[in-house]
Amino acid sequence: QRKLGMVDVTLNAWKEVQSKWSNLQSIFVGSADIRVQLPEESKRFEATDADWKDMMKDAPSMPNALLACNLEGRLEKIESMLASLEKCEKALADYLETKRAAYPRFYFVASADLLDILSKGSN
């Protein structure tokens, strides 16, 4: 029963990392402006991105969820990636907030659209 509980906790954390990673991946990998404006977070995301890709590359080799989720250090690794992605999200939100403070009309623009505007701003 303890092992099944670990599967539940691990899979929920895994799904959360996947969701955050997929949202941030296009921002940090696809936008040179964001990499320039947030260099520390870009490096943090790159490290997490590499860890995530390694873990996902190895995932098909262990189709048994009970074994995969109870692997030594698996949950800790996922939680570490989650913490890193949350720091990236926070830094990105703070960056957008500074842009909104400088240009109040940006308060009426969704974050995704604002990122698109800012990344193309020099064009």
C-alpha positions as a printed Julia matrix, in Angstrom:
123×3 Matrix{Float64}:
  0.0    0.0     0.0
  2.91   2.34    0.71
  4.29   1.64   -2.77
  0.95   2.47   -4.39
  0.81   5.71   -2.43
  4.28   6.54   -3.73
  3.07   5.88   -7.29
  0.22   8.37   -6.77
  2.48  11.07   -5.32
  5.15  10.56   -7.97
  2.75  10.56  -10.92
  1.0   13.71   -9.7
  4.34  15.51   -9.34
  5.43  14.11  -12.73
  2.29  15.5   -14.43
  2.82  18.88  -12.8
  6.43  19.02  -14.02
  5.3   18.03  -17.5
  2.69  20.78  -17.56
  5.06  23.48  -16.33
  7.87  22.28  -18.59
  5.66  22.34  -21.69
  4.49  25.88  -20.91
  7.98  27.24  -20.23
  9.82  25.31  -22.93
  8.56  27.42  -25.82
  9.26  30.6   -23.87
 12.81  29.9   -22.75
 13.91  27.94  -25.81
 11.99  29.88  -28.46
 12.58  33.45  -27.33
 16.05  34.94  -27.54
 14.79  38.11  -25.84
 13.73  36.21  -22.73
 17.1   34.46  -22.6
 18.81  37.84  -22.69
 16.49  39.46  -20.14
 16.51  36.49  -17.74
 19.93  34.82  -18.14
 20.02  33.1   -14.74
 16.55  31.62  -15.15
 17.39  30.57  -18.7
 20.36  28.59  -17.4
 18.19  27.09  -14.67
 15.59  26.1   -17.26
 18.23  24.61  -19.57
 19.49  22.38  -16.74
 15.95  21.3   -15.87
 15.17  20.79  -19.56
 18.15  18.45  -19.9
 17.12  16.51  -16.76
 13.53  16.26  -18.0
 14.57  15.02  -21.44
 16.9   12.43  -19.9
 14.15  11.17  -17.61
 11.62  11.01  -20.44
 14.12   9.24  -22.69
 14.56   6.54  -20.03
 10.84   6.28  -19.16
  9.85   3.81  -21.93
 12.48   1.33  -20.72
 10.47   0.81  -17.52
  6.8    0.31  -18.46
  5.82  -0.88  -14.96
  4.55   2.23  -13.1
  5.06   0.61   -9.7
  8.75   0.07  -10.38
  9.27   3.36  -12.24
  7.7    5.5    -9.52
  9.46   3.71   -6.65
 12.89   4.03   -8.22
 15.47   5.31   -5.75
 15.6    9.11   -5.93
 12.9    9.43   -8.61
 10.47  11.49   -6.52
 13.26  13.72   -5.21
 14.48  14.37   -8.76
 10.98  15.24   -9.93
 10.41  17.53   -6.95
 13.73  19.24   -7.65
 12.7   19.85  -11.27
  9.33  21.17  -10.08
 11.0   23.63   -7.7
 13.32  24.81  -10.47
 10.44  25.32  -12.91
  8.47  27.23  -10.27
 11.44  29.58   -9.82
 11.51  30.12  -13.59
  7.76  30.85  -13.6
  8.14  33.34  -10.75
 11.02  35.16  -12.48
  9.02  35.3   -15.7
  5.96  36.67  -13.88
  8.13  39.3   -12.17
  9.63  40.29  -15.53
  6.18  40.7   -17.06
  5.07  42.73  -14.06
  7.95  45.19  -14.57
  6.91  45.6   -18.2
  3.29  46.14  -17.14
  4.37  48.74  -14.6
  6.33  50.59  -17.29
  3.46  50.38  -19.81
  0.09  50.26  -18.01
 -1.81  49.27  -21.14
 -0.05  45.88  -20.86
 -2.28  45.12  -17.86
 -5.05  44.43  -20.38
 -2.95  41.95  -22.35
 -2.76  38.25  -21.46
  0.65  37.01  -20.33
  1.11  34.77  -23.37
  0.3   37.63  -25.73
  2.55  40.0   -23.8
  5.44  37.55  -24.11
  4.82  37.41  -27.85
  4.76  41.22  -28.09
  7.93  41.61  -26.04
  9.81  38.95  -27.97
  8.98  40.7   -31.25
  9.33  44.2   -29.86
 12.62  44.96  -31.56
 11.32  43.89  -34.98
